[in-house]
CSV table of C-alpha atoms in Angstrom, one decimal:
chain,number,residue,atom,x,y,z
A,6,UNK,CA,86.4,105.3,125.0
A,7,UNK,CA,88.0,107.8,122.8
A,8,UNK,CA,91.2,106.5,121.6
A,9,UNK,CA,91.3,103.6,118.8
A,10,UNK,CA,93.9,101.3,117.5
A,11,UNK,CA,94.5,101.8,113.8
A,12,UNK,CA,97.6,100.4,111.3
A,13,UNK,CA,100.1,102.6,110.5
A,14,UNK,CA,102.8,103.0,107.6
A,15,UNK,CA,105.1,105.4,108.1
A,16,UNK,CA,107.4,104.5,105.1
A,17,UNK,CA,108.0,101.1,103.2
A,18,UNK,CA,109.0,98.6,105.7
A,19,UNK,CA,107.9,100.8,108.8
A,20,UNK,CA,104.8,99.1,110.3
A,21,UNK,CA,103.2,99.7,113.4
A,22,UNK,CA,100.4,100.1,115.1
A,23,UNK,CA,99.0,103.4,117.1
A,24,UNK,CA,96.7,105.0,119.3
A,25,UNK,CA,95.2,108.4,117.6
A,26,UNK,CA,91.6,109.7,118.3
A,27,UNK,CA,88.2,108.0,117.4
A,28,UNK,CA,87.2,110.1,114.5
A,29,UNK,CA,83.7,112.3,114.4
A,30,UNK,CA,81.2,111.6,111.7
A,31,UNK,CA,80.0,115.3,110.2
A,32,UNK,CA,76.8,115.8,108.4
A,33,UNK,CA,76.5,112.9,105.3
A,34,UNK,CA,78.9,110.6,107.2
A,35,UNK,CA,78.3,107.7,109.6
A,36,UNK,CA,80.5,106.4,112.2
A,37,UNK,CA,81.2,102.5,111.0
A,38,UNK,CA,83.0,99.9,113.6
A,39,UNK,CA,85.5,97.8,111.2
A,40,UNK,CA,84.4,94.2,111.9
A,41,UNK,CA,87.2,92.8,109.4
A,42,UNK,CA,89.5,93.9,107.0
A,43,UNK,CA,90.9,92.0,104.1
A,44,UNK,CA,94.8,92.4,103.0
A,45,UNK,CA,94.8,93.2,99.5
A,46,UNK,CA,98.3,92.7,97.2
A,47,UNK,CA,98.2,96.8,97.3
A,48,UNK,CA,98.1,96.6,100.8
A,49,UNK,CA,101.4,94.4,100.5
A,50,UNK,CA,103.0,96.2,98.1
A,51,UNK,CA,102.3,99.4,100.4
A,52,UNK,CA,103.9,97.6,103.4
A,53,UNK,CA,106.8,97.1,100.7
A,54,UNK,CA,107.1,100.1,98.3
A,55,UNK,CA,106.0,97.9,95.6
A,56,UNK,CA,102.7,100.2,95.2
A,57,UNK,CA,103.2,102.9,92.8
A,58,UNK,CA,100.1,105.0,93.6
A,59,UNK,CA,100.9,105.0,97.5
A,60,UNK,CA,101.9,108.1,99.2
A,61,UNK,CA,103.3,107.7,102.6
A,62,UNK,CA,102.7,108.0,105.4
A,63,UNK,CA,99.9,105.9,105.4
A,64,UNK,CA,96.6,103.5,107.1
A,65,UNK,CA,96.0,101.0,104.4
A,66,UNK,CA,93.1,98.9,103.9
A,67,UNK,CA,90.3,99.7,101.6
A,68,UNK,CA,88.2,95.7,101.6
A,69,UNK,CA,86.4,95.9,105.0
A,70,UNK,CA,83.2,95.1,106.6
A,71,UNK,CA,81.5,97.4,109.4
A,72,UNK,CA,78.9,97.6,112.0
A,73,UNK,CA,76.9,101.3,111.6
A,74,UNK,CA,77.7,102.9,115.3
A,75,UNK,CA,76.0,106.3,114.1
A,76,UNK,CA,74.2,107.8,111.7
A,77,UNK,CA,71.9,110.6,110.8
A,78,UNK,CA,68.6,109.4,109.1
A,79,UNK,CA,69.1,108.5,105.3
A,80,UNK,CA,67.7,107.4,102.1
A,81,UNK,CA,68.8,104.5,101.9
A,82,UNK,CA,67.6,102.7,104.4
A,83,UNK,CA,71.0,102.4,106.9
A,84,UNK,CA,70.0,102.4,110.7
A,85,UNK,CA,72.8,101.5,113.1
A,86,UNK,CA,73.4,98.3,114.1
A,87,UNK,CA,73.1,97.4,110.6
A,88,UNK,CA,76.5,95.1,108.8
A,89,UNK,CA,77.8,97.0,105.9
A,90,UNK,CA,80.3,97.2,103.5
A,91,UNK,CA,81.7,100.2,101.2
A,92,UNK,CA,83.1,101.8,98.2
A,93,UNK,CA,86.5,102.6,98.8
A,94,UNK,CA,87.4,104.7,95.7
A,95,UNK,CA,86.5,108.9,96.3
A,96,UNK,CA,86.3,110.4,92.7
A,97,UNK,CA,86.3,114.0,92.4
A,98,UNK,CA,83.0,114.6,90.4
A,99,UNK,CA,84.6,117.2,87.7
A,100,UNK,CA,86.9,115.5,85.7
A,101,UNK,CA,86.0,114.2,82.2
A,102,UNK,CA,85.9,111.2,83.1
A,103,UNK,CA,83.4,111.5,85.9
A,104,UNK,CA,81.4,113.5,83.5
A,105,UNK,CA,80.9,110.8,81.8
A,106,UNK,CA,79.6,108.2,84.3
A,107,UNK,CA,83.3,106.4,84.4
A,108,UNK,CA,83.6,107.8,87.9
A,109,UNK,CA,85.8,104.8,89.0
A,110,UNK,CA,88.8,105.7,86.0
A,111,UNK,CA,89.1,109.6,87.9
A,112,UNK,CA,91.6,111.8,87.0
A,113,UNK,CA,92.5,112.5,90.5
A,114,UNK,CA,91.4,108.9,92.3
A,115,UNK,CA,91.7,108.2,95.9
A,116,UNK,CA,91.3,104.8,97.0
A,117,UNK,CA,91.5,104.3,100.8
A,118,UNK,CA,94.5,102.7,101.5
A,119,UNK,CA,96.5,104.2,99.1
A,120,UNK,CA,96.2,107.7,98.0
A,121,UNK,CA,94.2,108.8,101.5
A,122,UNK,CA,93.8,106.8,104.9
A,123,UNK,CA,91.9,103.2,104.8
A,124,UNK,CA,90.2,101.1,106.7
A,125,UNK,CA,92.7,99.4,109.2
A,126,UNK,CA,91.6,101.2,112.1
A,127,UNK,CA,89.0,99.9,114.9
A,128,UNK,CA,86.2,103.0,113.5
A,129,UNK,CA,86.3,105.0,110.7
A,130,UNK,CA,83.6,107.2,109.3
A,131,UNK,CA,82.2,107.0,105.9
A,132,UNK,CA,79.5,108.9,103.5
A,133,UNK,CA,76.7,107.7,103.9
A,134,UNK,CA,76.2,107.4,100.1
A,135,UNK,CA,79.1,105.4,100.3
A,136,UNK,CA,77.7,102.5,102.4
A,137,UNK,CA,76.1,99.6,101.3
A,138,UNK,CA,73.6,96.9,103.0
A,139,UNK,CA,75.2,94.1,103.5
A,140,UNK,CA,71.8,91.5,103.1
A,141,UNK,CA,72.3,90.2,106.4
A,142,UNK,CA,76.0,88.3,105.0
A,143,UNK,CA,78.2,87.4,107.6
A,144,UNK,CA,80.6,90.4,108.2
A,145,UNK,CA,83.7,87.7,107.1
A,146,UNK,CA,81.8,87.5,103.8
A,147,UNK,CA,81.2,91.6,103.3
A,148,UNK,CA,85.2,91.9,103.7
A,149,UNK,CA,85.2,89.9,100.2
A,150,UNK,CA,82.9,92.0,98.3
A,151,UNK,CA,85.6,94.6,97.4
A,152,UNK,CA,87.7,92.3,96.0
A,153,UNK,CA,85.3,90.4,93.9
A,154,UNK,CA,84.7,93.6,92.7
A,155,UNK,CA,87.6,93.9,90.4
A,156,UNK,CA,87.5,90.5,89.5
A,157,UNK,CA,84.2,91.2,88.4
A,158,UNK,CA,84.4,94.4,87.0
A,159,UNK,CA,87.4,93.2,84.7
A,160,UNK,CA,85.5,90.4,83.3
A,161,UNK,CA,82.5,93.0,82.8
A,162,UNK,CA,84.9,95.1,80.9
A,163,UNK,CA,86.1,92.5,78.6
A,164,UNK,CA,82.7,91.2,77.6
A,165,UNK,CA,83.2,87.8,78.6
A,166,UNK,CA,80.0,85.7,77.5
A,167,UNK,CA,79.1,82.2,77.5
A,168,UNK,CA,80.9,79.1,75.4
A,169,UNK,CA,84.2,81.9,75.6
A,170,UNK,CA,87.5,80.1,76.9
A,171,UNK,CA,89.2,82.1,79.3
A,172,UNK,CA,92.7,81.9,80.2
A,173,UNK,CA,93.4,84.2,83.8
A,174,UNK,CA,97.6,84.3,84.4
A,175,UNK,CA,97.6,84.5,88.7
A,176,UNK,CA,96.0,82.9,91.1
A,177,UNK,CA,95.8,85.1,93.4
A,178,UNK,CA,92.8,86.2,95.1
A,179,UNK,CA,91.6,88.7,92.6
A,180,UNK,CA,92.9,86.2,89.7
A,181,UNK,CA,90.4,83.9,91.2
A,182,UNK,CA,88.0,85.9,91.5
A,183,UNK,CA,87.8,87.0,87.8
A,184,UNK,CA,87.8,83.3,87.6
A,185,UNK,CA,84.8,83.0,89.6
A,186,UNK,CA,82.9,86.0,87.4
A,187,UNK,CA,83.9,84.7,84.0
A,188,UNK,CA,82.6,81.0,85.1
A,189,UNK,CA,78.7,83.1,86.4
A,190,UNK,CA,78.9,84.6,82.7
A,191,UNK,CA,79.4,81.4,81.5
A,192,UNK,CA,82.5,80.9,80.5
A,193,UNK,CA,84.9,78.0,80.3
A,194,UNK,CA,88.2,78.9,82.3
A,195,UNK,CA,91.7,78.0,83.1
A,196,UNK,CA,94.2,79.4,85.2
A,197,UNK,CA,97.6,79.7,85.4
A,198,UNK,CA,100.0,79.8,87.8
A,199,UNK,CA,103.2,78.7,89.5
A,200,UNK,CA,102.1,77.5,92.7
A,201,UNK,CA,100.5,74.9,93.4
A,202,UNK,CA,98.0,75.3,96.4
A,203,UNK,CA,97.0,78.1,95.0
A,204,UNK,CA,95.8,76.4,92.2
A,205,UNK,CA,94.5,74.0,94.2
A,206,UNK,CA,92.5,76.5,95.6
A,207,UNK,CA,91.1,77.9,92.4
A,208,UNK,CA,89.6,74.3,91.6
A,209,UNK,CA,87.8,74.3,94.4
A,210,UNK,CA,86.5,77.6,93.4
A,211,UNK,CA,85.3,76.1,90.1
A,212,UNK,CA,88.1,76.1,87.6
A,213,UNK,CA,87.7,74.0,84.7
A,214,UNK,CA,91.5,73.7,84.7
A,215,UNK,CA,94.7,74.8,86.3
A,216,UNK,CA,98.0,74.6,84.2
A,217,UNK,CA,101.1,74.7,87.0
A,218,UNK,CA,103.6,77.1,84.7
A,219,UNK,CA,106.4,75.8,86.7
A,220,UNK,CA,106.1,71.9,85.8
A,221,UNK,CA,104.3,72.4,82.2
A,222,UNK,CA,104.8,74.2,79.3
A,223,UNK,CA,101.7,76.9,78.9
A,224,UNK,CA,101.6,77.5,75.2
A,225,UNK,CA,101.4,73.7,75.0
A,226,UNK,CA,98.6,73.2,77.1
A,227,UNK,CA,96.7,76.0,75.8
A,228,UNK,CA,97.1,74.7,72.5
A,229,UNK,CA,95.1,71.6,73.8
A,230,UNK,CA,93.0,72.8,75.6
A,231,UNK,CA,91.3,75.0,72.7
A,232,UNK,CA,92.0,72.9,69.8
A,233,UNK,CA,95.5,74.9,68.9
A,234,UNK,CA,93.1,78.2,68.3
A,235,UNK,CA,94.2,79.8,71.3
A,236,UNK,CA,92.4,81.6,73.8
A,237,UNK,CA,89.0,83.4,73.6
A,238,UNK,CA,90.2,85.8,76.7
A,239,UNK,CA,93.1,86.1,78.7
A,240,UNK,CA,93.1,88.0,81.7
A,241,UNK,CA,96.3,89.4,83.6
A,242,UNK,CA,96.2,89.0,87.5
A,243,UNK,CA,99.8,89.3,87.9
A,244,UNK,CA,101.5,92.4,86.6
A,245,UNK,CA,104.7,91.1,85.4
A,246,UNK,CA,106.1,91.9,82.2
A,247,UNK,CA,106.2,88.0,81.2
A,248,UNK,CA,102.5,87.2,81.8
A,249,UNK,CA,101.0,90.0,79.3
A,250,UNK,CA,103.9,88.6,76.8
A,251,UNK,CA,102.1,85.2,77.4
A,252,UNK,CA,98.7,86.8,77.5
A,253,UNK,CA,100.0,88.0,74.1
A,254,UNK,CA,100.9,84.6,73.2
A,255,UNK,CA,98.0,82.9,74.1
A,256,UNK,CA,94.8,85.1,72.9
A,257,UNK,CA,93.6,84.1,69.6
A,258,UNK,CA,93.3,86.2,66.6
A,259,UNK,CA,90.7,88.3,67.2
A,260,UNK,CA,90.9,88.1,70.8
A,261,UNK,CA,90.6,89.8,74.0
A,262,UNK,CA,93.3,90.3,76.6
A,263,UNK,CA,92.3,92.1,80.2
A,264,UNK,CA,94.7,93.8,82.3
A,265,UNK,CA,93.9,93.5,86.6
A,266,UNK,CA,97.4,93.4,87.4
A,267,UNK,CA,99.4,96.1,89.1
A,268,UNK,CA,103.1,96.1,88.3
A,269,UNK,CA,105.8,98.7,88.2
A,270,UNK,CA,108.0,96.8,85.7
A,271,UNK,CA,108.2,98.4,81.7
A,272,UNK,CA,107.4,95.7,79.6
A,273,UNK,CA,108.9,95.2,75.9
A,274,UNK,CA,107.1,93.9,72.6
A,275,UNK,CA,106.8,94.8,69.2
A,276,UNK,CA,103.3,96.3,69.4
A,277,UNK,CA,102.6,94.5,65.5
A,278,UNK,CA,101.5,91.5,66.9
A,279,UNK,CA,98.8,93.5,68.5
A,280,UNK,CA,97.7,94.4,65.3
A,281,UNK,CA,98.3,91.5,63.2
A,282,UNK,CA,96.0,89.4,65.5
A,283,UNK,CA,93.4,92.2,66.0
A,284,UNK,CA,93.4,92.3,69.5
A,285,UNK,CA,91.2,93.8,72.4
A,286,UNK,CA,93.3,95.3,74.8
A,287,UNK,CA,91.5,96.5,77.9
A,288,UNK,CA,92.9,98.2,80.8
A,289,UNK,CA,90.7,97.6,84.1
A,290,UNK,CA,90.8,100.0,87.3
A,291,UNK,CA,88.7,100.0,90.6
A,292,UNK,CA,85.1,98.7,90.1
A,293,UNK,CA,81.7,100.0,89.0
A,294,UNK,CA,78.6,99.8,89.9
A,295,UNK,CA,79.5,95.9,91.0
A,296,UNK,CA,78.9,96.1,94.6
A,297,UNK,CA,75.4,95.7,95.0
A,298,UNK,CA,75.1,92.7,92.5
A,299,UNK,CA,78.0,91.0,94.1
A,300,UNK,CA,76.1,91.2,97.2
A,301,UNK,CA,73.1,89.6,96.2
A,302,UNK,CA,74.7,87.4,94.0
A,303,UNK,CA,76.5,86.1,97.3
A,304,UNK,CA,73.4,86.6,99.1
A,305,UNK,CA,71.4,84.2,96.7
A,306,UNK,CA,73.7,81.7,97.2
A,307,UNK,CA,74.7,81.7,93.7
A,308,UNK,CA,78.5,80.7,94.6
A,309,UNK,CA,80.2,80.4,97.9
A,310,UNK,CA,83.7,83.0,98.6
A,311,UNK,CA,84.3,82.4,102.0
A,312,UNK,CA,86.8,79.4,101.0
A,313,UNK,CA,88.4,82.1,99.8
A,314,UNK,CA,89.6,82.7,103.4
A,315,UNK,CA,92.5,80.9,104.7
A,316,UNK,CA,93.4,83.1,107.7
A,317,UNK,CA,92.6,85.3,109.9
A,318,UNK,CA,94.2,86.9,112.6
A,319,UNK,CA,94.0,89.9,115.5
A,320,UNK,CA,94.3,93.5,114.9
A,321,UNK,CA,97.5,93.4,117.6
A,322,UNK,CA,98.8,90.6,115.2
A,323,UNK,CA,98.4,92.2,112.4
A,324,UNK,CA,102.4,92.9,111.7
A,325,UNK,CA,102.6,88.7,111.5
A,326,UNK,CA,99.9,89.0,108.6
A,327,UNK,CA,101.5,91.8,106.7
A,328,UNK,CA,104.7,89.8,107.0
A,329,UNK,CA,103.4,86.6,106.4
A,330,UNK,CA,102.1,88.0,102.9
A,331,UNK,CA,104.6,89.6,102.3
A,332,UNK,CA,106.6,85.9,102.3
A,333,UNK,CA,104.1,84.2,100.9
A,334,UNK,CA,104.3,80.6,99.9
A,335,UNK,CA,101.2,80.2,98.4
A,336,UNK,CA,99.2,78.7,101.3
A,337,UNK,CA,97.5,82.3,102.1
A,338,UNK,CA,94.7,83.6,100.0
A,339,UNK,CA,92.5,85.6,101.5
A,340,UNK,CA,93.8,87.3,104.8
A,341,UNK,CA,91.3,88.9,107.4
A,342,UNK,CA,92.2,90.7,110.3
């Protein structure tokens, strides 16, 4: 066999899929064969135009699981045969900021799936320095890891500690999963949204609370919940304009506010309230350094993500799962294909 199926966006709104050439793994690389691949919001926002960091054309994709077809011998243990997962984002190595060990904040960042070619094809190859063991997790489970990431990378960068009360605005997959990492720091959390089965989903996944946006008034609630001193932390999933304002809103004085969500919306605010209540602004990009202890936190059994799947479909079907996304009513979380 030497031709493959991959996914292909031509422009926003042109998805199909094609037949190119199984690729050849040169010296440092290894030939992986994609066992699942997860749908990430980019991904969707690709599909759509929504993405502003995608050029086109395009094969999207970057939260994937793999089975090592070939590979040249390593350091690091990888044999094929072996399930694996990866780090999607390439950093160039000479910018300041990979200088200085912040290799995932690079001036000239490519994450598969959006500034070069992902992982929604039937093989890819990968650096080998790249790949990561996936401790024997089922290969539905490595798909997650990616994802987590951010979650947990975000709640990393914000510091969040035990007896903090968190506030996350989406729940979305990643909005649940920086639910998920501020509840293994210790943390107290809520989450907001306007749907309801997702945040029926997120108090499966351990919330402490859900506040439905749609049917209750937030700033309300949040005064309740923390004794009308607002919120410790308040972490934006979304990327709307109107849920940092709340974020704004909601963080106490001396607070922290996180930033996850994507948008390509200007928001407006008078920037004193900023400084009036002292507040931690932090921006958070890609992940770092977080794959490895997501997988053995996952590994250990320390909290359980596959409910975090709700469906999964074929690689020929895979138009019906962009779409489906795309029209999302809330009922899909986590998509695999």
């Amino acid at each position: 066999m030497t031709k493959m199926k991959i996914v292909y966006i031509e422009k926003p709104g042109e998805i199909t899929l094609k037949e190119v050439e199984i690729p050849t793994a040169q010296r440092g690389e290894a030939l992986l064969k994609i066992k699942y691949c997860g749908i990430c919001g980019s991904d969707t926002a690709t599909y759509t135009g929504n993405q502003p960091f995608t050029t086109y054309p395009r094969i999207p994709g970057h939260e994937f699981s793999a089975e090592i077809v070939k590979i040249e011998e390593n350091e690091f243990g990888l044999k094929v045969g072996m399930n694996v997962t990866a780090n999607p984002y390439f950093n160039c190595g000479k910018c300041y900021s990979c200088k200085r060990g912040k290799v995932n904040c690079c001036e000239d960042n490519q994450t598969m799936g959006v500034q070069r070619n992902g992982s929604f094809a039937q093989y890819i190859t990968m650096p080998i320095d790249r790949i990561l063991d996936g401790k024997n997790l089922s290969p539905r489970t490595l798909a997650l890891i990616e994802p987590f990431s951010i979650g947990y990378h975000a709640i990393n960068r914000g510091e969040v500690g035990p007896g903090d009360k968190v506030l996350v605005m989406g729940a979305g997959p990643i909005g649940i999963f920086a639910m998920i990492s501020a509840k293994l720091k210790g943390a107290t959390v809520y989450i907001a949204d306007l749907l309801q089965e997702r945040l029926e989903l997120a108090k499966e996944m351990g919330a402490d609370g859900t506040i439905n946006i749609k049917n209750e008034d937030l700033r309300k609630r949040v005064k309740e919940i923390s004794n009308s001193c607002c919120m410790d932390v308040c972490v934006e999933a979304v990327g709307l304009p109107e849920t940092f304002l709340n974020c704004i809103d909601n963080t106490c004085f001396g607070g922290k506010i996180i930033l996850i969500g994507n948008g390509k919306r200007e928001t407006t605010f008078n920037h004193s309230v900023l400084l009036k209540k002292e507040l931690n602004v932090y921006g958070s990009r890609n992940s770092l350094n977080d794959f490895k202890p997501l997988i053995q936190i996952v590994a250990d059994g320390k909290v359980n993500i596959d409910k975090m799947i709700t469906n999964v479909f074929t690689l020929d079907n895979v138009i019906d799962a962009f779409e489906g996304l795309k029209n999302n009513d809330g009922s899909m979380a986590k998509v695999l294909v």
